[in-house]
Amino acid sequence: KAGVTQTPRYLIKTRGQQVTLSCSPISGHRSVSWYQQTPGQGLQFLFEYFSETQRNKGNFPGRFSGRQFSNSRSEMNVSTLELGDSALYLCASSQWGEVQETQYFGPGTRLLVL
Amino acid sequence: AQSVTQLGSHVSVSEGALVLLRCNYSSSVPPYLFWYVQYPNQGLQLLLKYTTGATLVKGINGFEAEFKKSETSFHLTKPSAHMSDAAEYFCAVSDRYGNKLVFGAGTILRVKS
C-alpha cells in the first residue's frame, strides 16, 4: 500500500496570503489528523477529520481550517498568513481514528512565510 | 489536561552503548502512551505504544519501553545503540476517547562511533 502523501512538500508564501495543503491518506483509512511542528512550540494538534466531519480540534485560531472529501483526502487552509505560521505541517491517517490504532504520518509540507 | 515532559533535549551515546530516553506524563485518565521517531526531512514513525495489558512494550528496531504508573513514566530503552538510531524521538500521550496526540518536546539522539 502507498503511504500517506502530502503535497506540496515545500511552499514559500508572503504575509497576508493564504495557503492550501493537501493530504492523501493510506487507502482505506477514513481518519486524517493534522499537526503543526515548529522549533518553538513543537508538535501541536490542529484537527482531525473522519468521514468528512471535523471530530476534534486543537487550540488554533480560526485562520486555520480544514476539510475532508468523500475519498478521505483532506486539505487544510491557512488564511492571512503570519510569520509564525512557518512550520512543518504533518498529516496522519488511521482507519477509524481510534486511539489504539497506529497513526501513519506523511512526510509533511514545509511552509515558509516571508 | 494531558502533558508530556521529555528530560534532555539532546542525548549522546557511543555506538553499542545503552540508549535511555526519558518521558514523564501527566494525565487525569488512564493514558495511552507512544514513542515516535523522526528522521531528518521525514514524518513520524511509530516505534511502540502502550494501551493496556503488559507494561513492558517491545517495539521496532530493538526498542522497548516500560509503563510505570506509580512514577508516571514511559522511558524508552535500547540495549545497544546503532549509528542508524540517530534521530529525534518524541513521546506522546492520548486519552482513551480520541486520537489527539499530545507530544513532548522531543529528544535528539546522537550516536558516536
PDB file of N, CA, C and O in Angstrom, chain A residues 9-10 31 33 35 37 42-45 48 55-59 88 90 94 97-108 110, chain B residues 31-34 36 38 40-46 49 51 88 90-91 93-106:
ATOM      1  N   ARG A   9       5.467  19.551  -1.064  1.00  0.00           N
ATOM      2  CA  ARG A   9       6.415  19.262   0.012  1.00  0.00           C
ATOM      3  C   ARG A   9       7.013  20.546   0.573  1.00  0.00           C
ATOM      4  O   ARG A   9       7.332  20.618   1.757  1.00  0.00           O
ATOM      5  N   TYR A  10       7.166  21.540  -0.275  1.00  0.00           N
ATOM      6  CA  TYR A  10       7.739  22.812   0.160  1.00  0.00           C
ATOM      7  C   TYR A  10       6.916  23.948  -0.446  1.00  0.00           C
ATOM      8  O   TYR A  10       6.428  23.844  -1.568  1.00  0.00           O
ATOM      9  N   SER A  31      -9.754   8.338   8.747  1.00  0.00           N
ATOM     10  CA  SER A  31      -9.432   9.416   9.682  1.00  0.00           C
ATOM     11  C   SER A  31      -8.151  10.103   9.249  1.00  0.00           C
ATOM     12  O   SER A  31      -7.151   9.446   8.946  1.00  0.00           O
ATOM     13  N   SER A  33      -5.650  13.341  10.561  1.00  0.00           N
ATOM     14  CA  SER A  33      -5.324  14.361  11.559  1.00  0.00           C
ATOM     15  C   SER A  33      -4.215  15.240  11.024  1.00  0.00           C
ATOM     16  O   SER A  33      -3.364  14.787  10.256  1.00  0.00           O
ATOM     17  N   TYR A  35      -1.112  18.119  12.145  1.00  0.00           N
ATOM     18  CA  TYR A  35      -0.255  18.638  13.216  1.00  0.00           C
ATOM     19  C   TYR A  35       0.656  19.715  12.643  1.00  0.00           C
ATOM     20  O   TYR A  35       1.076  19.651  11.490  1.00  0.00           O
ATOM     21  N   GLN A  37       4.355  21.494  13.322  1.00  0.00           N
ATOM     22  CA  GLN A  37       5.619  21.296  14.030  1.00  0.00           C
ATOM     23  C   GLN A  37       6.501  22.519  13.841  1.00  0.00           C
ATOM     24  O   GLN A  37       6.871  22.861  12.715  1.00  0.00           O
ATOM     25  N   GLY A  42       6.967  22.982  19.160  1.00  0.00           N
ATOM     26  CA  GLY A  42       6.962  21.537  18.982  1.00  0.00           C
ATOM     27  C   GLY A  42       5.815  21.083  18.116  1.00  0.00           C
ATOM     28  O   GLY A  42       5.347  21.802  17.240  1.00  0.00           O
ATOM     29  N   LEU A  43       5.351  19.866  18.394  1.00  0.00           N
ATOM     30  CA  LEU A  43       4.260  19.266  17.632  1.00  0.00           C
ATOM     31  C   LEU A  43       2.938  19.577  18.309  1.00  0.00           C
ATOM     32  O   LEU A  43       2.732  19.236  19.472  1.00  0.00           O
ATOM     33  N   GLN A  44       2.041  20.200  17.566  1.00  0.00           N
ATOM     34  CA  GLN A  44       0.746  20.564  18.124  1.00  0.00           C
ATOM     35  C   GLN A  44      -0.370  20.086  17.203  1.00  0.00           C
ATOM     36  O   GLN A  44      -0.298  20.255  15.990  1.00  0.00           O
ATOM     37  N   PHE A  45      -1.405  19.543  17.823  1.00  0.00           N
ATOM     38  CA  PHE A  45      -2.556  19.017  17.108  1.00  0.00           C
ATOM     39  C   PHE A  45      -3.414  20.159  16.582  1.00  0.00           C
ATOM     40  O   PHE A  45      -3.753  21.092  17.317  1.00  0.00           O
ATOM     41  N   GLU A  48      -8.818  16.925  13.470  1.00  0.00           N
ATOM     42  CA  GLU A  48      -8.995  15.585  12.936  1.00  0.00           C
ATOM     43  C   GLU A  48     -10.311  15.508  12.188  1.00  0.00           C
ATOM     44  O   GLU A  48     -11.335  16.056  12.642  1.00  0.00           O
ATOM     45  N   ARG A  55     -13.924  16.110  13.808  1.00  0.00           N
ATOM     46  CA  ARG A  55     -14.286  15.394  15.023  1.00  0.00           C
ATOM     47  C   ARG A  55     -13.558  15.924  16.259  1.00  0.00           C
ATOM     48  O   ARG A  55     -13.997  15.709  17.377  1.00  0.00           O
ATOM     49  N   ASN A  56     -12.452  16.598  16.028  1.00  0.00           N
ATOM     50  CA  ASN A  56     -11.646  17.070  17.141  1.00  0.00           C
ATOM     51  C   ASN A  56     -10.854  18.286  16.650  1.00  0.00           C
ATOM     52  O   ASN A  56     -10.468  18.339  15.472  1.00  0.00           O
ATOM     53  N   LYS A  57     -10.623  19.219  17.541  1.00  0.00           N
ATOM     54  CA  LYS A  57      -9.950  20.450  17.135  1.00  0.00           C
ATOM     55  C   LYS A  57      -8.984  20.878  18.226  1.00  0.00           C
ATOM     56  O   LYS A  57      -9.296  20.795  19.417  1.00  0.00           O
ATOM     57  N   GLY A  58      -7.806  21.359  17.813  1.00  0.00           N
ATOM     58  CA  GLY A  58      -6.830  21.876  18.762  1.00  0.00           C
ATOM     59  C   GLY A  58      -7.045  23.365  18.995  1.00  0.00           C
ATOM     60  O   GLY A  58      -8.025  23.957  18.565  1.00  0.00           O
ATOM     61  N   ASN A  59      -6.097  23.965  19.697  1.00  0.00           N
ATOM     62  CA  ASN A  59      -6.210  25.374  20.073  1.00  0.00           C
ATOM     63  C   ASN A  59      -5.506  26.284  19.084  1.00  0.00           C
ATOM     64  O   ASN A  59      -4.464  26.866  19.375  1.00  0.00           O
ATOM     65  N   LEU A  88       6.499  22.983   9.764  1.00  0.00           N
ATOM     66  CA  LEU A  88       6.276  21.730   9.043  1.00  0.00           C
ATOM     67  C   LEU A  88       4.870  21.267   9.408  1.00  0.00           C
ATOM     68  O   LEU A  88       4.558  21.127  10.589  1.00  0.00           O
ATOM     69  N   LEU A  90       2.232  18.324   9.282  1.00  0.00           N
ATOM     70  CA  LEU A  90       2.177  16.879   9.118  1.00  0.00           C
ATOM     71  C   LEU A  90       0.733  16.408   9.150  1.00  0.00           C
ATOM     72  O   LEU A  90      -0.070  16.902   9.937  1.00  0.00           O
ATOM     73  N   SER A  94      -5.415   7.061   9.918  1.00  0.00           N
ATOM     74  CA  SER A  94      -5.690   5.749  10.505  1.00  0.00           C
ATOM     75  C   SER A  94      -7.052   5.312   9.997  1.00  0.00           C
ATOM     76  O   SER A  94      -7.810   6.109   9.453  1.00  0.00           O
ATOM     77  N   GLY A  97      -9.638   6.159  13.300  1.00  0.00           N
ATOM     78  CA  GLY A  97      -9.404   7.288  14.187  1.00  0.00           C
ATOM     79  C   GLY A  97      -9.529   6.923  15.641  1.00  0.00           C
ATOM     80  O   GLY A  97      -9.801   7.774  16.475  1.00  0.00           O
ATOM     81  N   GLU A  98      -9.343   5.642  15.952  1.00  0.00           N
ATOM     82  CA  GLU A  98      -9.417   5.210  17.347  1.00  0.00           C
ATOM     83  C   GLU A  98      -8.012   5.199  17.937  1.00  0.00           C
ATOM     84  O   GLU A  98      -7.054   4.861  17.260  1.00  0.00           O
ATOM     85  N   VAL A  99      -7.924   5.545  19.197  1.00  0.00           N
ATOM     86  CA  VAL A  99      -6.628   5.820  19.797  1.00  0.00           C
ATOM     87  C   VAL A  99      -5.712   4.596  19.791  1.00  0.00           C
ATOM     88  O   VAL A  99      -4.493   4.730  19.698  1.00  0.00           O
ATOM     89  N   GLN A 100      -6.306   3.405  19.831  1.00  0.00           N
ATOM     90  CA  GLN A 100      -5.441   2.231  19.886  1.00  0.00           C
ATOM     91  C   GLN A 100      -4.877   1.868  18.521  1.00  0.00           C
ATOM     92  O   GLN A 100      -4.023   0.997  18.402  1.00  0.00           O
ATOM     93  N   GLU A 101      -5.356   2.536  17.492  1.00  0.00           N
ATOM     94  CA  GLU A 101      -4.813   2.293  16.162  1.00  0.00           C
ATOM     95  C   GLU A 101      -3.491   3.029  15.980  1.00  0.00           C
ATOM     96  O   GLU A 101      -3.227   4.045  16.628  1.00  0.00           O
ATOM     97  N   THR A 102      -2.692   2.525  15.074  1.00  0.00           N
ATOM     98  CA  THR A 102      -1.463   3.225  14.706  1.00  0.00           C
ATOM     99  C   THR A 102      -1.795   4.330  13.723  1.00  0.00           C
ATOM    100  O   THR A 102      -2.523   4.108  12.750  1.00  0.00           O
ATOM    101  N   GLN A 103      -1.295   5.520  13.991  1.00  0.00           N
ATOM    102  CA  GLN A 103      -1.429   6.610  13.042  1.00  0.00           C
ATOM    103  C   GLN A 103      -0.181   6.631  12.158  1.00  0.00           C
ATOM    104  O   GLN A 103       0.938   6.559  12.652  1.00  0.00           O
ATOM    105  N   TYR A 104      -0.396   6.744  10.863  1.00  0.00           N
ATOM    106  CA  TYR A 104       0.699   6.783   9.904  1.00  0.00           C
ATOM    107  C   TYR A 104       0.864   8.216   9.406  1.00  0.00           C
ATOM    108  O   TYR A 104      -0.091   8.820   8.913  1.00  0.00           O
ATOM    109  N   PHE A 105       2.078   8.718   9.574  1.00  0.00           N
ATOM    110  CA  PHE A 105       2.347  10.100   9.232  1.00  0.00           C
ATOM    111  C   PHE A 105       2.915  10.227   7.822  1.00  0.00           C
ATOM    112  O   PHE A 105       3.694   9.384   7.369  1.00  0.00           O
ATOM    113  N   GLY A 106       2.551  11.316   7.163  1.00  0.00           N
ATOM    114  CA  GLY A 106       3.173  11.668   5.904  1.00  0.00           C
ATOM    115  C   GLY A 106       4.480  12.404   6.136  1.00  0.00           C
ATOM    116  O   GLY A 106       4.841  12.696   7.283  1.00  0.00           O
ATOM    117  N   PRO A 107       5.194  12.744   5.049  1.00  0.00           N
ATOM    118  CA  PRO A 107       6.497  13.409   5.173  1.00  0.00           C
ATOM    119  C   PRO A 107       6.392  14.888   5.517  1.00  0.00           C
ATOM    120  O   PRO A 107       7.385  15.508   5.894  1.00  0.00           O
ATOM    121  N   GLY A 108       5.194  15.443   5.389  1.00  0.00           N
ATOM    122  CA  GLY A 108       4.996  16.825   5.771  1.00  0.00           C
ATOM    123  C   GLY A 108       5.120  17.805   4.614  1.00  0.00           C
ATOM    124  O   GLY A 108       5.701  17.503   3.566  1.00  0.00           O
ATOM    125  N   ARG A 110       6.565  21.634   4.234  1.00  0.00           N
ATOM    126  CA  ARG A 110       7.301  22.694   4.930  1.00  0.00           C
ATOM    127  C   ARG A 110       6.893  24.033   4.349  1.00  0.00           C
ATOM    128  O   ARG A 110       7.125  24.304   3.166  1.00  0.00           O
TER     129      ARG A 110
ATOM    130  N   PRO B  31      -3.792   6.696  30.566  1.00  0.00           N
ATOM    131  CA  PRO B  31      -3.327   7.172  29.263  1.00  0.00           C
ATOM    132  C   PRO B  31      -2.989   6.052  28.283  1.00  0.00           C
ATOM    133  O   PRO B  31      -2.762   4.912  28.673  1.00  0.00           O
ATOM    134  N   TYR B  32      -2.985   6.422  27.032  1.00  0.00           N
ATOM    135  CA  TYR B  32      -2.287   5.633  26.026  1.00  0.00           C
ATOM    136  C   TYR B  32      -0.976   6.376  25.763  1.00  0.00           C
ATOM    137  O   TYR B  32      -0.973   7.600  25.672  1.00  0.00           O
ATOM    138  N   LEU B  33       0.113   5.646  25.642  1.00  0.00           N
ATOM    139  CA  LEU B  33       1.438   6.257  25.517  1.00  0.00           C
ATOM    140  C   LEU B  33       2.141   5.746  24.278  1.00  0.00           C
ATOM    141  O   LEU B  33       2.013   4.564  23.926  1.00  0.00           O
ATOM    142  N   PHE B  34       2.893   6.623  23.650  1.00  0.00           N
ATOM    143  CA  PHE B  34       3.523   6.318  22.375  1.00  0.00           C
ATOM    144  C   PHE B  34       4.944   6.870  22.338  1.00  0.00           C
ATOM    145  O   PHE B  34       5.251   7.877  22.975  1.00  0.00           O
ATOM    146  N   TYR B  36       7.512   7.928  19.111  1.00  0.00           N
ATOM    147  CA  TYR B  36       7.694   8.089  17.681  1.00  0.00           C
ATOM    148  C   TYR B  36       9.133   8.506  17.413  1.00  0.00           C
ATOM    149  O   TYR B  36       9.779   9.153  18.247  1.00  0.00           O
ATOM    150  N   GLN B  38      11.611  10.474  14.395  1.00  0.00           N
ATOM    151  CA  GLN B  38      11.592  11.311  13.189  1.00  0.00           C
ATOM    152  C   GLN B  38      13.006  11.461  12.663  1.00  0.00           C
ATOM    153  O   GLN B  38      13.883  11.987  13.342  1.00  0.00           O
ATOM    154  N   PRO B  40      15.569  13.118   9.703  1.00  0.00           N
ATOM    155  CA  PRO B  40      15.582  14.417   9.017  1.00  0.00           C
ATOM    156  C   PRO B  40      14.738  14.413   7.747  1.00  0.00           C
ATOM    157  O   PRO B  40      14.807  13.485   6.942  1.00  0.00           O
ATOM    158  N   ASN B  41      13.936  15.453   7.632  1.00  0.00           N
ATOM    159  CA  ASN B  41      13.094  15.663   6.449  1.00  0.00           C
ATOM    160  C   ASN B  41      12.093  14.540   6.220  1.00  0.00           C
ATOM    161  O   ASN B  41      11.690  14.281   5.073  1.00  0.00           O
ATOM    162  N   GLN B  42      11.699  13.891   7.296  1.00  0.00           N
ATOM    163  CA  GLN B  42      10.694  12.843   7.188  1.00  0.00           C
ATOM    164  C   GLN B  42       9.592  13.053   8.220  1.00  0.00           C
ATOM    165  O   GLN B  42       9.720  13.866   9.135  1.00  0.00           O
ATOM    166  N   GLY B  43       8.516  12.317   8.050  1.00  0.00           N
ATOM    167  CA  GLY B  43       7.443  12.356   9.032  1.00  0.00           C
ATOM    168  C   GLY B  43       7.783  11.496  10.240  1.00  0.00           C
ATOM    169  O   GLY B  43       8.917  11.065  10.414  1.00  0.00           O
ATOM    170  N   LEU B  44       6.801  11.246  11.050  1.00  0.00           N
ATOM    171  CA  LEU B  44       6.987  10.462  12.271  1.00  0.00           C
ATOM    172  C   LEU B  44       6.677   8.996  12.015  1.00  0.00           C
ATOM    173  O   LEU B  44       5.759   8.666  11.269  1.00  0.00           O
ATOM    174  N   GLN B  45       7.461   8.147  12.653  1.00  0.00           N
ATOM    175  CA  GLN B  45       7.228   6.706  12.558  1.00  0.00           C
ATOM    176  C   GLN B  45       7.014   6.157  13.954  1.00  0.00           C
ATOM    177  O   GLN B  45       7.794   6.445  14.869  1.00  0.00           O
ATOM    178  N   LEU B  46       5.970   5.359  14.125  1.00  0.00           N
ATOM    179  CA  LEU B  46       5.682   4.787  15.432  1.00  0.00           C
ATOM    180  C   LEU B  46       6.717   3.721  15.778  1.00  0.00           C
ATOM    181  O   LEU B  46       6.970   2.803  15.007  1.00  0.00           O
ATOM    182  N   LYS B  49       3.861   1.420  21.360  1.00  0.00           N
ATOM    183  CA  LYS B  49       2.774   2.072  22.073  1.00  0.00           C
ATOM    184  C   LYS B  49       2.306   1.184  23.230  1.00  0.00           C
ATOM    185  O   LYS B  49       2.405  -0.044  23.171  1.00  0.00           O
ATOM    186  N   THR B  51      -1.119   0.534  25.405  1.00  0.00           N
ATOM    187  CA  THR B  51      -2.555   0.799  25.512  1.00  0.00           C
ATOM    188  C   THR B  51      -3.080   0.136  26.777  1.00  0.00           C
ATOM    189  O   THR B  51      -3.454   0.810  27.728  1.00  0.00           O
ATOM    190  N   GLU B  88      15.446  12.118  15.965  1.00  0.00           N
ATOM    191  CA  GLU B  88      14.734  12.779  17.053  1.00  0.00           C
ATOM    192  C   GLU B  88      13.584  11.881  17.493  1.00  0.00           C
ATOM    193  O   GLU B  88      12.864  11.332  16.667  1.00  0.00           O
ATOM    194  N   PHE B  90      10.149  11.314  19.947  1.00  0.00           N
ATOM    195  CA  PHE B  90       9.047  12.007  20.600  1.00  0.00           C
ATOM    196  C   PHE B  90       8.209  11.028  21.400  1.00  0.00           C
ATOM    197  O   PHE B  90       7.794   9.987  20.887  1.00  0.00           O
ATOM    198  N   CYS B  91       7.938  11.407  22.628  1.00  0.00           N
ATOM    199  CA  CYS B  91       6.988  10.682  23.469  1.00  0.00           C
ATOM    200  C   CYS B  91       5.639  11.394  23.346  1.00  0.00           C
ATOM    201  O   CYS B  91       5.598  12.626  23.245  1.00  0.00           O
ATOM    202  N   VAL B  93       1.192  11.256  24.453  1.00  0.00           N
ATOM    203  CA  VAL B  93       0.120  10.701  25.274  1.00  0.00           C
ATOM    204  C   VAL B  93      -1.220  11.022  24.632  1.00  0.00           C
ATOM    205  O   VAL B  93      -1.383  12.034  23.953  1.00  0.00           O
ATOM    206  N   SER B  94      -2.154  10.126  24.804  1.00  0.00           N
ATOM    207  CA  SER B  94      -3.509  10.360  24.331  1.00  0.00           C
ATOM    208  C   SER B  94      -4.482   9.793  25.354  1.00  0.00           C
ATOM    209  O   SER B  94      -4.169   8.795  26.003  1.00  0.00           O
ATOM    210  N   ASP B  95      -5.634  10.419  25.498  1.00  0.00           N
ATOM    211  CA  ASP B  95      -6.630   9.804  26.366  1.00  0.00           C
ATOM    212  C   ASP B  95      -7.348   8.713  25.580  1.00  0.00           C
ATOM    213  O   ASP B  95      -7.063   8.475  24.419  1.00  0.00           O
ATOM    214  N   ARG B  96      -8.260   8.056  26.233  1.00  0.00           N
ATOM    215  CA  ARG B  96      -8.822   6.861  25.617  1.00  0.00           C
ATOM    216  C   ARG B  96     -10.056   7.149  24.771  1.00  0.00           C
ATOM    217  O   ARG B  96     -10.714   6.220  24.302  1.00  0.00           O
ATOM    218  N   TYR B  97     -10.367   8.414  24.539  1.00  0.00           N
ATOM    219  CA  TYR B  97     -11.603   8.732  23.841  1.00  0.00           C
ATOM    220  C   TYR B  97     -11.392   9.477  22.545  1.00  0.00           C
ATOM    221  O   TYR B  97     -12.299  10.055  22.000  1.00  0.00           O
ATOM    222  N   GLY B  98     -10.201   9.509  22.081  1.00  0.00           N
ATOM    223  CA  GLY B  98      -9.921  10.174  20.820  1.00  0.00           C
ATOM    224  C   GLY B  98      -8.509   9.883  20.401  1.00  0.00           C
ATOM    225  O   GLY B  98      -7.762   9.246  21.116  1.00  0.00           O
ATOM    226  N   ASN B  99      -8.131  10.318  19.250  1.00  0.00           N
ATOM    227  CA  ASN B  99      -6.764  10.035  18.805  1.00  0.00           C
ATOM    228  C   ASN B  99      -5.938  11.304  18.685  1.00  0.00           C
ATOM    229  O   ASN B  99      -4.997  11.356  17.915  1.00  0.00           O
ATOM    230  N   LYS B 100      -6.269  12.333  19.472  1.00  0.00           N
ATOM    231  CA  LYS B 100      -5.445  13.530  19.522  1.00  0.00           C
ATOM    232  C   LYS B 100      -4.219  13.219  20.371  1.00  0.00           C
ATOM    233  O   LYS B 100      -4.332  12.821  21.528  1.00  0.00           O
ATOM    234  N   LEU B 101      -3.056  13.390  19.774  1.00  0.00           N
ATOM    235  CA  LEU B 101      -1.804  13.124  20.462  1.00  0.00           C
ATOM    236  C   LEU B 101      -1.231  14.418  21.030  1.00  0.00           C
ATOM    237  O   LEU B 101      -1.192  15.433  20.344  1.00  0.00           O
ATOM    238  N   VAL B 102      -0.771  14.343  22.279  1.00  0.00           N
ATOM    239  CA  VAL B 102      -0.043  15.445  22.906  1.00  0.00           C
ATOM    240  C   VAL B 102       1.411  14.999  22.986  1.00  0.00           C
ATOM    241  O   VAL B 102       1.724  13.990  23.645  1.00  0.00           O
ATOM    242  N   PHE B 103       2.279  15.739  22.329  1.00  0.00           N
ATOM    243  CA  PHE B 103       3.680  15.341  22.204  1.00  0.00           C
ATOM    244  C   PHE B 103       4.569  16.058  23.211  1.00  0.00           C
ATOM    245  O   PHE B 103       4.308  17.204  23.602  1.00  0.00           O
ATOM    246  N   GLY B 104       5.657  15.386  23.581  1.00  0.00           N
ATOM    247  CA  GLY B 104       6.727  16.046  24.290  1.00  0.00           C
ATOM    248  C   GLY B 104       7.561  16.869  23.318  1.00  0.00           C
ATOM    249  O   GLY B 104       7.331  16.843  22.111  1.00  0.00           O
ATOM    250  N   ALA B 105       8.539  17.577  23.865  1.00  0.00           N
ATOM    251  CA  ALA B 105       9.347  18.489  23.058  1.00  0.00           C
ATOM    252  C   ALA B 105      10.358  17.771  22.175  1.00  0.00           C
ATOM    253  O   ALA B 105      10.950  18.379  21.286  1.00  0.00           O
ATOM    254  N   GLY B 106      10.566  16.506  22.427  1.00  0.00           N
ATOM    255  CA  GLY B 106      11.492  15.732  21.608  1.00  0.00           C
ATOM    256  C   GLY B 106      12.884  15.647  22.203  1.00  0.00           C
ATOM    257  O   GLY B 106      13.328  16.542  22.935  1.00  0.00           O
TER     258      GLY B 106
END
